[in-house]
Coordinates of C-alpha atoms in Angstrom, one line a residue:
M7 CA 106.2 155.4 137.5
N8 CA 109.7 154.7 138.8
S9 CA 110.1 152.1 136.0
E10 CA 109.1 154.6 133.4
I11 CA 111.5 157.1 134.6
L12 CA 114.3 154.4 134.7
F13 CA 113.4 153.5 131.1
L14 CA 113.5 157.1 129.9
E15 CA 117.0 157.4 131.5
L16 CA 118.4 154.1 130.4
A17 CA 117.1 153.7 126.9
P18 CA 118.4 156.9 125.3
R19 CA 121.8 156.3 127.1
L20 CA 122.0 152.8 125.7
A21 CA 120.8 153.9 122.2
S22 CA 123.7 156.4 122.1
L23 CA 126.3 154.0 123.6
I24 CA 125.7 150.8 121.7
P25 CA 126.9 152.1 118.3
L26 CA 130.1 153.4 120.1
I27 CA 130.7 150.0 121.7
M28 CA 130.1 148.4 118.4
L29 CA 132.9 150.8 116.9
I30 CA 135.2 150.1 119.8
S31 CA 134.7 146.4 119.3
M32 CA 135.9 146.7 115.7
V33 CA 138.9 148.8 116.6
F34 CA 139.7 146.0 119.2
F35 CA 139.5 143.3 116.5
M36 CA 141.7 145.5 114.2
A37 CA 144.3 145.7 116.9
S38 CA 144.1 142.0 117.8
P39 CA 147.1 140.0 116.5
K40 CA 144.9 137.1 115.5
R41 CA 142.1 138.0 113.1
P42 CA 138.6 137.0 114.5
P43 CA 136.3 134.7 112.5
E44 CA 134.2 136.5 109.9
H45 CA 130.9 135.3 111.3
L46 CA 131.9 136.8 114.6
I47 CA 132.6 140.3 113.0
A48 CA 129.4 140.4 111.2
L49 CA 127.6 139.2 114.5
V50 CA 128.9 142.0 116.5
I51 CA 127.6 144.5 113.8
K52 CA 124.2 142.9 113.5
I53 CA 123.6 142.6 117.2
G54 CA 124.6 146.1 117.7
V55 CA 122.4 147.5 115.0
T56 CA 119.4 145.3 116.2
I57 CA 119.7 146.4 119.8
T58 CA 119.9 150.1 118.8
F59 CA 116.9 149.5 116.6
I60 CA 114.8 147.9 119.3
L61 CA 115.8 150.8 121.8
L62 CA 114.7 153.4 119.4
L63 CA 111.5 151.5 118.7
L64 CA 110.7 151.4 122.4
I65 CA 111.5 155.1 122.9
Q66 CA 109.1 156.0 119.8
F67 CA 106.4 153.8 121.5
N68 CA 106.8 155.6 124.8
L69 CA 106.6 159.0 123.1
L70 CA 103.4 158.1 121.2
A71 CA 101.8 156.6 124.5
S72 CA 102.7 159.7 126.4
S73 CA 101.8 162.2 123.7
K74 CA 105.2 163.8 124.1
L75 CA 106.7 165.8 121.1
Y76 CA 110.3 164.6 121.8
L77 CA 112.9 163.4 124.5
D78 CA 116.1 165.2 125.0
Y79 CA 119.2 163.4 126.3
K80 CA 122.6 165.1 127.3
P81 CA 125.1 162.4 128.0
Y82 CA 127.8 165.0 129.1
G83 CA 127.9 168.4 130.7
E84 CA 128.4 171.7 128.9
F85 CA 131.6 172.6 127.4
K86 CA 132.6 176.3 127.5
V87 CA 135.0 178.1 125.2
G88 CA 135.2 181.8 126.0
H89 CA 131.5 182.9 125.8
F90 CA 130.5 179.9 123.7
T91 CA 128.7 176.9 125.2
F92 CA 128.9 173.6 123.4
V93 CA 126.5 170.7 124.3
I94 CA 126.6 167.1 123.2
S95 CA 123.0 166.2 123.1
Y96 CA 120.5 163.6 121.6
F97 CA 117.1 164.7 120.4
F98 CA 114.5 161.9 120.0
D99 CA 111.4 163.1 118.1
N100 CA 109.1 161.0 116.0
K101 CA 110.6 162.1 112.6
G102 CA 114.2 161.5 113.5
L103 CA 113.3 158.2 115.2
F104 CA 111.5 157.0 112.3
F105 CA 114.1 157.8 109.8
C106 CA 116.9 156.4 112.1
E107 CA 114.9 153.1 112.5
V108 CA 114.7 152.7 108.7
A109 CA 118.4 153.5 108.4
L110 CA 119.3 151.0 111.0
G111 CA 117.0 148.4 109.2
L112 CA 118.8 149.0 105.8
A113 CA 122.2 148.8 107.7
F114 CA 121.3 145.4 109.0
I115 CA 120.4 144.3 105.5
I116 CA 123.7 145.6 104.2
A117 CA 125.6 143.9 106.9
S118 CA 124.0 140.5 106.0
F119 CA 124.7 141.0 102.4
V120 CA 128.5 141.9 102.9
Q121 CA 128.9 138.8 105.2
K122 CA 128.7 136.7 101.9
Y123 CA 129.6 139.4 99.3
L124 CA 133.0 140.0 100.8
H125 CA 133.7 136.4 102.0
N126 CA 137.5 135.8 102.2
E127 CA 138.3 139.3 101.2
S128 CA 141.6 140.5 102.8
G129 CA 139.6 143.9 103.6
Y130 CA 136.6 142.2 105.3
L131 CA 137.4 143.5 108.8
R132 CA 138.3 146.8 107.5
F133 CA 135.0 147.1 105.7
F134 CA 133.1 146.3 108.9
S135 CA 135.2 148.8 111.0
L136 CA 134.3 151.6 108.5
F137 CA 130.8 150.5 108.5
A138 CA 130.7 150.6 112.4
L139 CA 132.0 154.1 112.0
F140 CA 129.4 155.1 109.5
V141 CA 126.5 153.7 111.8
N142 CA 127.8 155.6 114.8
G143 CA 127.9 158.7 112.7
M144 CA 124.7 158.3 111.1
V145 CA 122.9 157.8 114.5
M146 CA 124.6 160.9 115.7
V147 CA 123.5 163.0 112.7
I148 CA 119.8 161.8 112.7
L149 CA 119.4 162.0 116.4
A150 CA 121.6 165.1 117.1
G151 CA 120.0 167.6 119.6
T152 CA 122.6 170.3 119.0
I153 CA 124.5 171.3 115.9
E154 CA 127.8 170.4 117.5
T155 CA 126.6 166.7 117.9
L156 CA 125.5 166.6 114.3
F157 CA 128.9 168.0 113.3
I158 CA 130.7 165.0 115.0
G159 CA 128.5 162.5 113.2
W160 CA 128.8 164.5 109.9
E161 CA 132.7 164.0 110.1
M162 CA 132.3 160.3 110.8
V163 CA 129.9 159.6 108.0
G164 CA 132.2 161.7 105.6
L165 CA 135.3 159.9 106.8
S166 CA 133.8 156.4 106.4
S167 CA 132.4 157.3 102.9
A168 CA 135.8 158.4 101.5
L169 CA 137.7 155.4 102.9
L170 CA 135.2 153.0 101.6
V171 CA 135.4 154.5 98.1
A172 CA 139.3 153.7 98.4
F173 CA 138.5 150.3 99.7
F174 CA 140.2 148.5 96.9
Q175 CA 143.4 150.4 97.7
E176 CA 145.7 148.1 95.5
R177 CA 144.3 150.0 92.5
T178 CA 145.2 153.7 91.9
V179 CA 141.8 155.0 90.5
P180 CA 139.8 154.3 93.7
A181 CA 142.3 156.1 95.8
K182 CA 142.3 159.2 93.5
N183 CA 138.5 159.2 93.4
A184 CA 138.4 158.9 97.2
L185 CA 140.7 162.0 97.5
H186 CA 138.4 163.8 95.1
L187 CA 135.4 163.0 97.3
W188 CA 137.2 163.9 100.5
V189 CA 138.0 167.3 99.2
V190 CA 134.4 168.0 98.3
Y191 CA 133.4 166.8 101.8
K192 CA 136.0 169.1 103.4
I193 CA 134.2 171.9 101.5
S194 CA 130.9 170.7 103.1
D195 CA 132.5 170.5 106.6
A196 CA 134.1 174.0 106.3
C197 CA 130.7 175.6 105.4
L198 CA 128.9 173.7 108.3
F199 CA 131.5 174.8 110.7
T200 CA 131.1 178.4 109.7
A201 CA 127.3 178.0 110.1
I202 CA 128.0 176.6 113.7
F203 CA 130.1 179.6 114.5
L204 CA 127.6 182.3 113.0
L205 CA 124.6 180.5 114.8
H206 CA 126.5 180.6 118.0
Q207 CA 127.0 184.2 117.6
T208 CA 123.2 184.8 117.0
F209 CA 121.7 182.3 119.5
G210 CA 124.4 181.5 121.9
E211 CA 123.4 177.8 121.9
V212 CA 121.9 175.9 118.9
F213 CA 119.3 173.4 120.1
F214 CA 117.2 171.6 117.4
P215 CA 114.1 171.6 119.7
T216 CA 114.3 175.6 119.7
L217 CA 114.4 175.5 115.9
L218 CA 111.7 173.1 115.6
N219 CA 109.3 174.8 118.1
Q220 CA 109.4 178.3 117.1
S221 CA 106.1 179.3 119.0
L222 CA 107.3 177.8 122.3
E223 CA 110.9 178.8 122.6
G224 CA 111.2 181.3 119.6
I225 CA 113.6 182.1 117.0
D226 CA 110.9 184.5 116.4
N227 CA 112.4 186.6 119.2
Y228 CA 115.5 187.0 117.3
E229 CA 115.8 189.8 114.5
K230 CA 116.8 188.4 111.2
N231 CA 120.2 189.7 110.7
F232 CA 123.1 189.1 108.3
P233 CA 124.9 186.6 110.3
M234 CA 121.8 184.4 110.5
Y235 CA 121.3 184.9 106.7
L236 CA 125.0 183.9 106.1
A237 CA 124.6 180.8 108.4
V238 CA 121.5 179.6 106.4
C239 CA 123.6 180.1 103.2
M240 CA 126.4 178.0 104.6
V241 CA 124.0 175.2 105.7
I242 CA 122.6 175.0 102.3
I243 CA 126.1 174.9 100.6
S244 CA 127.2 172.3 103.0
A245 CA 124.1 170.2 102.2
M246 CA 124.6 170.6 98.4
A247 CA 128.2 169.3 98.7
K248 CA 127.1 166.4 100.9
S249 CA 124.2 165.4 98.7
A250 CA 125.9 166.0 95.3
L251 CA 123.4 168.7 94.3
V252 CA 124.4 171.0 91.4
P253 CA 127.1 172.2 91.1
F254 CA 128.9 169.5 93.2
S255 CA 127.3 166.6 91.3
G256 CA 130.5 165.7 89.6
W257 CA 131.9 163.5 92.4
L258 CA 128.9 161.1 92.5
A259 CA 130.1 158.8 89.7
R260 CA 133.6 158.6 91.1
A261 CA 132.2 157.4 94.4
M262 CA 130.9 154.3 92.6
D263 CA 134.5 152.7 92.9
G264 CA 133.7 151.4 96.2
P265 CA 132.2 148.0 96.9
T266 CA 128.5 147.5 95.9
P267 CA 127.3 147.3 99.5
S268 CA 129.0 150.7 100.5
S269 CA 127.5 152.3 97.3
A270 CA 124.1 151.0 98.3
I271 CA 124.2 152.3 102.0
F272 CA 126.0 155.6 101.2
Y273 CA 124.9 156.7 97.8
G274 CA 121.6 154.9 97.4
A275 CA 120.2 155.1 101.0
I276 CA 121.6 157.3 103.7
S277 CA 124.7 159.4 102.9
I278 CA 123.3 161.1 99.9
H279 CA 120.1 161.9 101.8
M280 CA 122.1 163.5 104.8
G281 CA 122.1 166.8 103.2
A282 CA 118.4 166.7 102.6
F283 CA 118.0 165.6 106.3
L284 CA 120.2 168.6 107.3
L285 CA 117.9 171.0 105.4
L286 CA 114.9 169.5 107.1
R287 CA 116.5 170.1 110.6
F288 CA 117.2 173.8 109.6
N289 CA 114.1 174.4 107.6
P290 CA 112.5 176.7 110.3
L291 CA 115.4 178.9 109.7
I292 CA 115.4 178.6 105.9
Q293 CA 111.6 179.6 105.8
L294 CA 112.4 182.8 107.5
F295 CA 114.2 183.9 104.3
P296 CA 111.7 183.4 101.3
G297 CA 114.5 184.2 98.9
I298 CA 116.7 181.5 100.1
A299 CA 113.7 179.0 100.3
W300 CA 112.9 179.6 96.5
A301 CA 116.7 179.4 95.5
L302 CA 116.6 176.0 97.3
V303 CA 113.6 174.9 95.1
G304 CA 115.4 176.1 92.1
I305 CA 118.6 174.2 93.0
G306 CA 116.5 171.0 93.5
V307 CA 114.7 171.3 90.3
I308 CA 118.0 171.9 88.3
T309 CA 119.6 169.0 90.1
S310 CA 116.6 166.8 89.3
I311 CA 116.5 167.6 85.5
L312 CA 120.3 167.3 85.0
S313 CA 120.6 164.1 86.8
T314 CA 117.8 162.7 84.7
V315 CA 119.7 163.7 81.6
I316 CA 123.0 162.1 83.0
E317 CA 121.3 159.0 84.2
K318 CA 120.1 158.2 80.6
T319 CA 123.7 158.4 79.1
Q320 CA 125.7 156.4 81.7
C321 CA 127.3 153.0 80.8
D322 CA 127.3 151.2 84.0
M323 CA 124.5 150.2 86.3
K324 CA 125.8 151.8 89.6
S325 CA 126.3 155.2 88.0
I326 CA 122.7 155.0 86.5
L327 CA 121.3 154.2 89.9
A328 CA 123.3 157.0 91.7
F329 CA 122.1 159.7 89.3
S330 CA 118.7 158.1 89.5
T331 CA 118.8 158.6 93.3
L332 CA 120.1 162.1 92.9
T333 CA 117.0 163.0 90.7
Q334 CA 114.9 162.0 93.6
V335 CA 117.1 163.9 96.1
G336 CA 116.6 167.0 93.9
I337 CA 112.8 166.7 94.2
I338 CA 113.1 166.2 97.9
V339 CA 115.1 169.4 98.2
S340 CA 112.6 171.3 96.2
E341 CA 109.9 169.8 98.6
I342 CA 111.9 171.1 101.6
G343 CA 112.2 174.6 100.0
L344 CA 108.4 174.7 99.5
G345 CA 107.9 173.9 103.3
F346 CA 106.5 170.3 102.8
E347 CA 108.6 168.7 105.5
T348 CA 106.5 165.6 106.2
L349 CA 106.3 164.9 102.3
A350 CA 110.0 165.2 102.1
M351 CA 110.7 162.9 105.0
V352 CA 108.3 160.1 103.6
H353 CA 110.1 160.6 100.2
I354 CA 113.6 160.2 101.7
I355 CA 112.5 157.0 103.4
G356 CA 110.8 155.5 100.4
N357 CA 113.7 156.4 97.9
A358 CA 116.3 155.2 100.4
S359 CA 114.6 151.7 100.8
L360 CA 114.0 151.4 97.0
K361 CA 117.6 152.3 96.0
T362 CA 119.2 150.0 98.6
Y363 CA 117.3 147.1 97.0
Q364 CA 118.3 148.2 93.5
F365 CA 121.9 148.8 94.4
L366 CA 122.2 145.1 96.0
L367 CA 120.5 143.8 92.8
V368 CA 123.3 145.3 90.6
P369 CA 125.7 142.3 90.8
S370 CA 123.1 140.0 89.3
S371 CA 121.3 142.6 87.2
F372 CA 122.5 141.4 83.8
A373 CA 121.6 137.8 84.6
H374 CA 118.1 139.1 85.8
Y375 CA 117.8 141.2 82.6
Q376 CA 118.7 138.3 80.4
S377 CA 116.1 136.0 82.0
T378 CA 113.5 138.7 81.7
Q379 CA 114.2 139.0 78.0
E380 CA 114.1 135.3 77.5
S381 CA 110.8 134.9 79.3
L382 CA 109.3 137.7 77.2
G383 CA 110.9 136.3 74.0
S384 CA 112.4 139.6 73.1
H385 CA 115.6 140.2 71.3
S386 CA 118.9 141.3 72.9
V387 CA 119.8 145.0 73.0
N388 CA 123.1 144.2 71.3
K389 CA 121.2 143.1 68.2
V390 CA 119.3 146.4 67.8
S391 CA 120.1 148.0 64.2
I392 CA 121.7 151.4 64.2
Q393 CA 118.9 152.6 62.0
E394 CA 116.6 152.5 65.0
F395 CA 118.5 155.4 66.5
S396 CA 118.3 157.6 63.5
F397 CA 115.6 159.7 65.1
F398 CA 118.2 161.5 66.9
S399 CA 118.3 165.2 65.9
S400 CA 120.9 167.8 66.6
P401 CA 119.4 169.0 69.9
S402 CA 119.0 165.4 71.0
L403 CA 122.6 164.8 70.3
K404 CA 123.5 167.9 72.2
T405 CA 121.4 166.7 75.1
F406 CA 123.2 163.2 75.0
R407 CA 126.6 164.9 75.0
L408 CA 125.5 167.0 77.9
G409 CA 124.4 163.9 79.9
F410 CA 127.5 161.8 78.8
L411 CA 130.0 164.5 80.0
R412 CA 127.8 164.8 83.2
G413 CA 127.0 168.5 82.5
G414 CA 130.9 169.3 82.8
L415 CA 130.5 169.3 86.6
D416 CA 133.3 167.0 87.1
A417 CA 135.7 169.2 85.1
F418 CA 134.3 172.2 87.0
L419 CA 135.0 170.5 90.4
I420 CA 138.5 169.6 89.5
D421 CA 139.4 173.0 88.0
W422 CA 137.8 175.3 90.7
F423 CA 138.0 173.1 93.8
I424 CA 140.0 170.0 93.8
Q425 CA 143.1 171.0 92.1
P426 CA 143.5 174.4 93.9
I427 CA 142.8 172.8 97.3
V428 CA 145.2 169.9 96.6
S429 CA 147.9 172.3 95.3
F430 CA 147.6 174.5 98.3
S431 CA 147.8 171.4 100.6
N432 CA 151.0 170.2 99.0
L433 CA 152.4 173.8 99.2
L434 CA 151.8 173.8 102.9
S435 CA 153.2 170.3 103.2
R436 CA 156.5 171.5 101.5
F437 CA 156.6 174.5 103.8
E438 CA 156.2 172.2 106.8
N439 CA 158.9 169.9 105.8
R440 CA 161.3 172.9 105.0
F441 CA 160.6 174.3 108.5
F442 CA 161.2 170.9 110.2
C443 CA 164.5 170.4 108.3
L444 CA 165.5 173.9 109.2
K445 CA 164.5 173.3 112.8
N446 CA 166.5 170.1 113.1
N447 CA 169.6 171.4 111.1
I448 CA 168.8 168.8 108.4
D449 CA 170.5 169.5 105.0
L450 CA 167.8 169.2 102.3
T451 CA 170.6 168.7 99.5
D452 CA 172.1 165.8 101.3
N453 CA 171.2 162.8 99.2
T454 CA 173.7 160.3 100.7
P455 CA 171.9 157.0 101.5
K456 CA 171.9 156.2 105.1
S457 CA 173.7 152.9 106.1

């Protein structure tokens, strides 16, 4: 009995600490004057991911053996700000554990792939450092026991995503696309932060066990009010921006400028499904408002249809796979809106696993396609006669144009979100510089070069 209690205290603590230790190790390597060998960098990541995976597996076996619904772990005390109480908590339930185990398994595969894919690259250590940041954030999001814990992991995942899109920083386009992605993620973060404030106003403390066990602890005891309604709307908008649902789908193709392994783990496997997982965690609240639930179904259906059209008109393999993934994410969101939580979770895990394999196959896809053609004895696509495409009618051409232009969603994001936010940020930066110069008596018109 004592050994069981010791295990239940030690395993959750180690499962939450190992990803953090892995991240600190990468920071130490970055700060070291001598760059460590590549195999050591990859080994630290793979060992950290493996140990965390095993610990979560043991916790899940223990839950199944003891017939417990979940295990709650709070590594720190409560933080109080005014009348608000914030708790960093981990919530180990079978659904979250299974998803996290699959995600860690995919992370191990990606780490093994990157070890050879980025061999002798100058940004090798930088990639693994950001990858460690992502793994740490991913574990916090999936196993978060409170919305504050989820928000911390949410920020880590977003930061690592944007920085890996700009991984090839010697080129201008990846950096611009990373900024584009970062602004959309900040919209998602702002909505989630607003939801946190509103939910704290309603519940005082936001524990996911409370949301997942209505009959036991009861959000049924709370009256449905406008702050709760607005909080649910903010959660949905945050998930839409994070998972590239309509109308935020425009940034997805831009995110393909990162290395293939990061595209696989972020936009094929885990990050693009984070919004759907957030909706799963808040689904008991969503189902309290049938109108919002049906709106979520509609958003998922529209996203799925539009993504299918866009996918058929893309010219590069990574964009095709990205919008193919988004098609499935739209269906998953519709399943969540309809209340099919278990089906949605199985769909997320299956889609993430398949898309990871397909993304990792991209570098050799053309060679694979050519060998398949040769084995089948078929002719090359490049030799297809233009007459074979004469069946296109006017509606078909309009549909093709809609898909080729990605539904105009990229232009919509730039005109209504990206450009206004960037312009406003630049304006604040100029005001800050002017205030600094006035405060320190610096003449802004003095252009004399300093000796």
